[in-house]
Amino acid sequence: QVQLVESGGGLVQPGGSLRLSCAASGSIFSINTMRWYRQAPGKERELVASITSGGSTDYGDSVKGRFTISRDSTKNTVYLQMNSLKPEDTALYRCNADIRRQSYILVYTYWGQGTQVTVSS
């Protein structure tokens, strides 16, 4: 089994910062791309940022220059540093990862349950 567990969400004032973490655990052989998504009530799910196993990153237009994705491969963990937060960043943030399990050949995408981020004064 493989699990992804997010943490670090909460309530923050506009202009503030939060750092989200997503740790993968279980019978993992390797992890390829890791991503952060978010979804606000009544809105479609949005890709926030992604990072490959080689460290290449990509960001959604709405977060460029404010959010930074990084990973610690030794800990199977991806981070999302969120600065200059705005009320429109309020959403449930979920991570996913393309993982090859031990003794398996195929790569599957696994999801975490999410962590809520609320930006409000």
Short mmCIF file of N, CA and C in Angstrom, two decimals:
data_model
loop_
_atom_site.label_atom_id
_atom_site.label_comp_id
_atom_site.label_asym_id
_atom_site.label_seq_id
_atom_site.Cartn_x
_atom_site.Cartn_y
_atom_site.Cartn_z
N GLN A 1 0.83 -1.19 0.00
CA GLN A 1 0.00 0.00 0.00
C GLN A 1 0.87 1.25 0.00
N VAL A 2 0.32 2.30 -0.57
CA VAL A 2 0.98 3.60 -0.61
C VAL A 2 0.02 4.65 -0.06
N GLN A 3 0.52 5.53 0.76
CA GLN A 3 -0.29 6.62 1.31
C GLN A 3 0.41 7.95 1.10
N LEU A 4 -0.40 8.97 0.82
CA LEU A 4 0.08 10.34 0.78
C LEU A 4 -0.68 11.12 1.84
N VAL A 5 0.04 11.81 2.70
CA VAL A 5 -0.58 12.54 3.79
C VAL A 5 -0.10 14.00 3.76
N GLU A 6 -1.07 14.90 3.61
CA GLU A 6 -0.76 16.33 3.60
C GLU A 6 -0.86 16.93 4.99
N SER A 7 -0.14 18.01 5.20
CA SER A 7 -0.21 18.76 6.45
C SER A 7 0.20 20.19 6.19
N GLY A 8 -0.09 21.05 7.15
CA GLY A 8 0.36 22.43 7.08
C GLY A 8 -0.70 23.45 6.73
N GLY A 9 -1.89 23.01 6.44
CA GLY A 9 -2.95 23.96 6.12
C GLY A 9 -3.44 24.69 7.36
N GLY A 10 -4.31 25.66 7.13
CA GLY A 10 -4.86 26.41 8.25
C GLY A 10 -5.44 27.72 7.82
N LEU A 11 -5.70 28.57 8.80
CA LEU A 11 -6.25 29.90 8.57
C LEU A 11 -5.12 30.93 8.61
N VAL A 12 -5.06 31.76 7.60
CA VAL A 12 -4.00 32.78 7.53
C VAL A 12 -4.59 34.06 6.98
N GLN A 13 -4.04 35.18 7.40
CA GLN A 13 -4.52 36.48 6.91
C GLN A 13 -3.98 36.76 5.51
N PRO A 14 -4.68 37.57 4.75
CA PRO A 14 -4.15 37.97 3.44
C PRO A 14 -2.75 38.57 3.56
N GLY A 15 -1.89 38.16 2.64
CA GLY A 15 -0.49 38.58 2.68
C GLY A 15 0.40 37.66 3.47
N GLY A 16 -0.18 36.72 4.17
CA GLY A 16 0.59 35.79 4.98
C GLY A 16 1.16 34.63 4.19
N SER A 17 1.78 33.71 4.91
CA SER A 17 2.45 32.56 4.30
C SER A 17 2.07 31.27 5.01
N LEU A 18 2.12 30.20 4.25
CA LEU A 18 1.96 28.85 4.78
C LEU A 18 2.88 27.92 4.01
N ARG A 19 3.27 26.84 4.67
CA ARG A 19 4.06 25.81 4.01
C ARG A 19 3.35 24.49 4.15
N LEU A 20 2.96 23.93 3.02
CA LEU A 20 2.31 22.63 3.01
C LEU A 20 3.34 21.53 2.79
N SER A 21 3.06 20.38 3.38
CA SER A 21 3.89 19.20 3.18
C SER A 21 3.02 18.03 2.75
N CYS A 22 3.60 17.14 1.97
CA CYS A 22 2.91 15.92 1.56
C CYS A 22 3.93 14.79 1.58
N ALA A 23 3.73 13.86 2.49
CA ALA A 23 4.66 12.75 2.66
C ALA A 23 4.07 11.46 2.12
N ALA A 24 4.83 10.79 1.28
CA ALA A 24 4.43 9.50 0.73
C ALA A 24 5.09 8.40 1.53
N SER A 25 4.33 7.34 1.80
CA SER A 25 4.87 6.23 2.56
C SER A 25 4.31 4.92 2.02
N GLY A 26 4.96 3.84 2.40
CA GLY A 26 4.51 2.53 1.95
C GLY A 26 5.59 1.82 1.15
N SER A 27 5.16 0.87 0.35
CA SER A 27 6.10 0.05 -0.42
C SER A 27 6.46 0.76 -1.73
N ILE A 28 7.26 1.81 -1.59
CA ILE A 28 7.62 2.67 -2.72
C ILE A 28 8.96 2.28 -3.31
N PHE A 29 8.99 2.09 -4.64
CA PHE A 29 10.25 1.87 -5.32
C PHE A 29 10.82 3.18 -5.83
N SER A 30 9.97 3.96 -6.48
CA SER A 30 10.42 5.26 -6.98
C SER A 30 9.21 6.19 -7.14
N ILE A 31 9.49 7.49 -7.11
CA ILE A 31 8.46 8.50 -7.31
C ILE A 31 8.87 9.40 -8.45
N ASN A 32 8.00 9.55 -9.41
CA ASN A 32 8.27 10.44 -10.53
C ASN A 32 7.75 11.84 -10.20
N THR A 33 6.83 12.33 -10.97
CA THR A 33 6.32 13.68 -10.75
C THR A 33 5.41 13.74 -9.53
N MET A 34 5.56 14.83 -8.77
CA MET A 34 4.69 15.12 -7.63
C MET A 34 4.00 16.46 -7.91
N ARG A 35 2.76 16.56 -7.50
CA ARG A 35 1.95 17.74 -7.85
C ARG A 35 1.11 18.21 -6.67
N TRP A 36 0.76 19.47 -6.70
CA TRP A 36 -0.24 20.04 -5.82
C TRP A 36 -1.40 20.53 -6.65
N TYR A 37 -2.60 20.16 -6.24
CA TYR A 37 -3.84 20.64 -6.82
C TYR A 37 -4.62 21.37 -5.73
N ARG A 38 -5.58 22.16 -6.17
CA ARG A 38 -6.50 22.77 -5.21
C ARG A 38 -7.89 22.85 -5.83
N GLN A 39 -8.87 22.85 -4.96
CA GLN A 39 -10.25 22.99 -5.41
C GLN A 39 -11.04 23.77 -4.38
N ALA A 40 -11.64 24.84 -4.83
CA ALA A 40 -12.50 25.66 -3.98
C ALA A 40 -13.95 25.26 -4.24
N PRO A 41 -14.83 25.48 -3.27
CA PRO A 41 -16.25 25.13 -3.46
C PRO A 41 -16.82 25.78 -4.70
N GLY A 42 -17.47 24.97 -5.53
CA GLY A 42 -18.10 25.49 -6.73
C GLY A 42 -17.16 25.75 -7.89
N LYS A 43 -15.89 25.42 -7.71
CA LYS A 43 -14.92 25.65 -8.78
C LYS A 43 -14.28 24.34 -9.21
N GLU A 44 -13.69 24.36 -10.40
CA GLU A 44 -13.02 23.17 -10.88
C GLU A 44 -11.66 22.99 -10.19
N ARG A 45 -11.21 21.76 -10.18
CA ARG A 45 -9.89 21.48 -9.63
C ARG A 45 -8.83 22.14 -10.50
N GLU A 46 -7.83 22.71 -9.83
CA GLU A 46 -6.79 23.48 -10.52
C GLU A 46 -5.42 22.92 -10.16
N LEU A 47 -4.58 22.73 -11.17
CA LEU A 47 -3.20 22.33 -10.92
C LEU A 47 -2.43 23.55 -10.44
N VAL A 48 -1.86 23.45 -9.25
CA VAL A 48 -1.13 24.58 -8.67
C VAL A 48 0.33 24.55 -9.07
N ALA A 49 0.96 23.38 -8.89
CA ALA A 49 2.40 23.27 -9.19
C ALA A 49 2.77 21.80 -9.33
N SER A 50 3.86 21.57 -10.04
CA SER A 50 4.36 20.21 -10.20
C SER A 50 5.88 20.23 -10.17
N ILE A 51 6.47 19.09 -9.80
CA ILE A 51 7.92 18.96 -9.78
C ILE A 51 8.28 17.54 -10.19
N THR A 52 9.21 17.42 -11.12
CA THR A 52 9.63 16.11 -11.59
C THR A 52 10.69 15.53 -10.66
N SER A 53 11.04 14.28 -10.91
CA SER A 53 12.09 13.65 -10.11
C SER A 53 13.44 14.35 -10.31
N GLY A 54 13.60 15.00 -11.44
CA GLY A 54 14.84 15.73 -11.72
C GLY A 54 14.84 17.15 -11.20
N GLY A 55 13.70 17.58 -10.64
CA GLY A 55 13.64 18.90 -10.05
C GLY A 55 13.05 19.99 -10.93
N SER A 56 12.59 19.64 -12.12
CA SER A 56 11.95 20.64 -12.98
C SER A 56 10.58 20.98 -12.43
N THR A 57 10.26 22.27 -12.43
CA THR A 57 9.02 22.73 -11.82
C THR A 57 8.14 23.46 -12.83
N ASP A 58 6.86 23.47 -12.52
CA ASP A 58 5.89 24.20 -13.35
C ASP A 58 4.81 24.71 -12.41
N TYR A 59 4.24 25.89 -12.75
CA TYR A 59 3.27 26.53 -11.88
C TYR A 59 2.06 27.00 -12.67
N GLY A 60 0.91 27.01 -11.98
CA GLY A 60 -0.26 27.63 -12.57
C GLY A 60 -0.07 29.13 -12.62
N ASP A 61 -0.70 29.77 -13.58
CA ASP A 61 -0.51 31.21 -13.77
C ASP A 61 -0.89 32.01 -12.53
N SER A 62 -1.90 31.54 -11.81
CA SER A 62 -2.41 32.32 -10.67
C SER A 62 -1.47 32.33 -9.47
N VAL A 63 -0.47 31.45 -9.46
CA VAL A 63 0.41 31.35 -8.29
C VAL A 63 1.87 31.66 -8.63
N LYS A 64 2.17 31.87 -9.89
CA LYS A 64 3.56 32.14 -10.29
C LYS A 64 4.10 33.36 -9.55
N GLY A 65 5.31 33.21 -9.02
CA GLY A 65 5.94 34.29 -8.30
C GLY A 65 5.58 34.36 -6.83
N ARG A 66 4.56 33.58 -6.44
CA ARG A 66 4.14 33.58 -5.02
C ARG A 66 4.36 32.22 -4.35
N PHE A 67 4.17 31.15 -5.10
CA PHE A 67 4.31 29.80 -4.55
C PHE A 67 5.58 29.15 -5.07
N THR A 68 6.16 28.28 -4.23
CA THR A 68 7.35 27.53 -4.62
C THR A 68 7.17 26.07 -4.23
N ILE A 69 7.33 25.19 -5.21
CA ILE A 69 7.27 23.76 -4.93
C ILE A 69 8.69 23.21 -4.82
N SER A 70 8.87 22.28 -3.91
CA SER A 70 10.17 21.62 -3.74
C SER A 70 9.92 20.21 -3.24
N ARG A 71 10.97 19.40 -3.24
CA ARG A 71 10.82 18.03 -2.76
C ARG A 71 12.10 17.58 -2.09
N ASP A 72 11.92 16.64 -1.17
CA ASP A 72 13.04 15.97 -0.51
C ASP A 72 12.89 14.49 -0.84
N SER A 73 13.65 14.03 -1.80
CA SER A 73 13.51 12.66 -2.25
C SER A 73 13.92 11.66 -1.19
N THR A 74 14.77 12.06 -0.27
CA THR A 74 15.18 11.14 0.79
C THR A 74 14.04 10.88 1.76
N LYS A 75 13.07 11.80 1.79
CA LYS A 75 11.93 11.67 2.69
C LYS A 75 10.63 11.41 1.92
N ASN A 76 10.72 11.27 0.61
CA ASN A 76 9.52 11.07 -0.22
C ASN A 76 8.46 12.14 0.07
N THR A 77 8.91 13.36 0.18
CA THR A 77 8.05 14.46 0.58
C THR A 77 8.13 15.61 -0.41
N VAL A 78 6.97 16.20 -0.69
CA VAL A 78 6.90 17.40 -1.51
C VAL A 78 6.34 18.53 -0.66
N TYR A 79 6.84 19.73 -0.92
CA TYR A 79 6.45 20.90 -0.15
C TYR A 79 5.85 21.95 -1.08
N LEU A 80 5.02 22.80 -0.51
CA LEU A 80 4.52 23.96 -1.24
C LEU A 80 4.61 25.17 -0.32
N GLN A 81 5.56 26.03 -0.62
CA GLN A 81 5.70 27.28 0.13
C GLN A 81 4.80 28.32 -0.53
N MET A 82 3.86 28.85 0.25
CA MET A 82 2.89 29.79 -0.28
C MET A 82 3.08 31.13 0.40
N ASN A 83 3.43 32.13 -0.36
CA ASN A 83 3.64 33.47 0.15
C ASN A 83 2.62 34.43 -0.48
N SER A 84 2.49 35.60 0.14
CA SER A 84 1.58 36.63 -0.37
C SER A 84 0.20 36.05 -0.65
N LEU A 85 -0.32 35.32 0.30
CA LEU A 85 -1.59 34.63 0.10
C LEU A 85 -2.74 35.61 -0.06
N LYS A 86 -3.68 35.21 -0.90
CA LYS A 86 -4.86 36.01 -1.20
C LYS A 86 -6.12 35.24 -0.84
N PRO A 87 -7.22 35.92 -0.60
CA PRO A 87 -8.47 35.19 -0.31
C PRO A 87 -8.83 34.18 -1.39
N GLU A 88 -8.51 34.48 -2.63
CA GLU A 88 -8.83 33.55 -3.72
C GLU A 88 -7.96 32.29 -3.72
N ASP A 89 -6.96 32.23 -2.83
CA ASP A 89 -6.18 31.01 -2.67
C ASP A 89 -6.87 30.01 -1.74
N THR A 90 -7.97 30.42 -1.12
CA THR A 90 -8.71 29.54 -0.23
C THR A 90 -9.23 28.33 -0.99
N ALA A 91 -8.88 27.14 -0.50
CA ALA A 91 -9.26 25.90 -1.19
C ALA A 91 -8.79 24.71 -0.38
N LEU A 92 -9.23 23.54 -0.80
CA LEU A 92 -8.67 22.29 -0.30
C LEU A 92 -7.49 21.94 -1.20
N TYR A 93 -6.33 21.81 -0.60
CA TYR A 93 -5.11 21.51 -1.35
C TYR A 93 -4.79 20.01 -1.21
N ARG A 94 -4.62 19.36 -2.34
CA ARG A 94 -4.31 17.94 -2.36
C ARG A 94 -3.05 17.70 -3.18
N CYS A 95 -2.26 16.73 -2.74
CA CYS A 95 -1.10 16.37 -3.53
C CYS A 95 -1.37 15.05 -4.24
N ASN A 96 -0.67 14.85 -5.34
CA ASN A 96 -0.63 13.53 -5.94
C ASN A 96 0.77 13.24 -6.44
N ALA A 97 1.02 11.97 -6.69
CA ALA A 97 2.36 11.56 -7.10
C ALA A 97 2.27 10.32 -7.97
N ASP A 98 3.15 10.28 -8.95
CA ASP A 98 3.27 9.11 -9.83
C ASP A 98 4.29 8.16 -9.22
N ILE A 99 3.81 7.02 -8.73
CA ILE A 99 4.64 6.15 -7.91
C ILE A 99 4.71 4.75 -8.50
N ARG A 100 5.93 4.23 -8.50
CA ARG A 100 6.13 2.81 -8.83
C ARG A 100 6.36 2.08 -7.51
N ARG A 101 5.50 1.13 -7.25
CA ARG A 101 5.62 0.36 -6.02
C ARG A 101 6.68 -0.72 -6.16
N GLN A 102 7.22 -1.15 -5.06
CA GLN A 102 8.19 -2.24 -5.05
C GLN A 102 7.54 -3.50 -5.63
N SER A 103 8.27 -4.18 -6.44
CA SER A 103 7.85 -5.42 -7.09
C SER A 103 6.79 -5.20 -8.17
N TYR A 104 6.53 -3.94 -8.51
CA TYR A 104 5.59 -3.63 -9.58
C TYR A 104 6.35 -2.98 -10.74
N ILE A 105 5.79 -3.10 -11.94
CA ILE A 105 6.39 -2.48 -13.11
C ILE A 105 5.69 -1.17 -13.45
N LEU A 106 4.37 -1.18 -13.34
CA LEU A 106 3.60 -0.02 -13.75
C LEU A 106 3.67 1.10 -12.72
N VAL A 107 3.45 2.30 -13.20
CA VAL A 107 3.42 3.50 -12.35
C VAL A 107 1.97 3.94 -12.20
N TYR A 108 1.55 4.20 -10.98
CA TYR A 108 0.19 4.66 -10.71
C TYR A 108 0.23 6.02 -10.04
N THR A 109 -0.86 6.74 -10.19
CA THR A 109 -0.98 8.05 -9.54
C THR A 109 -1.79 7.90 -8.26
N TYR A 110 -1.21 8.33 -7.17
CA TYR A 110 -1.84 8.25 -5.86
C TYR A 110 -2.16 9.67 -5.38
N TRP A 111 -3.24 9.76 -4.60
CA TRP A 111 -3.72 11.04 -4.09
C TRP A 111 -3.75 11.05 -2.56
N GLY A 112 -3.50 12.23 -2.01
CA GLY A 112 -3.74 12.43 -0.60
C GLY A 112 -5.15 12.91 -0.34
N GLN A 113 -5.52 13.02 0.94
CA GLN A 113 -6.88 13.43 1.30
C GLN A 113 -7.06 14.94 1.27
N GLY A 114 -5.98 15.67 1.42
CA GLY A 114 -6.05 17.12 1.32
C GLY A 114 -5.90 17.83 2.65
N THR A 115 -5.54 19.10 2.56
CA THR A 115 -5.44 19.98 3.72
C THR A 115 -6.08 21.32 3.34
N GLN A 116 -6.90 21.83 4.24
CA GLN A 116 -7.65 23.05 3.94
C GLN A 116 -6.80 24.30 4.20
N VAL A 117 -6.83 25.19 3.24
CA VAL A 117 -6.19 26.50 3.39
C VAL A 117 -7.27 27.57 3.28
N THR A 118 -7.35 28.41 4.30
CA THR A 118 -8.31 29.50 4.30
C THR A 118 -7.58 30.82 4.51
N VAL A 119 -7.77 31.72 3.56
CA VAL A 119 -7.13 33.03 3.63
C VAL A 119 -8.22 34.06 3.88
N SER A 120 -8.20 34.63 5.08
CA SER A 120 -9.26 35.56 5.46
C SER A 120 -8.78 36.45 6.60
N SER A 121 -9.30 37.65 6.60
CA SER A 121 -8.99 38.57 7.70
C SER A 121 -10.06 38.48 8.79
#
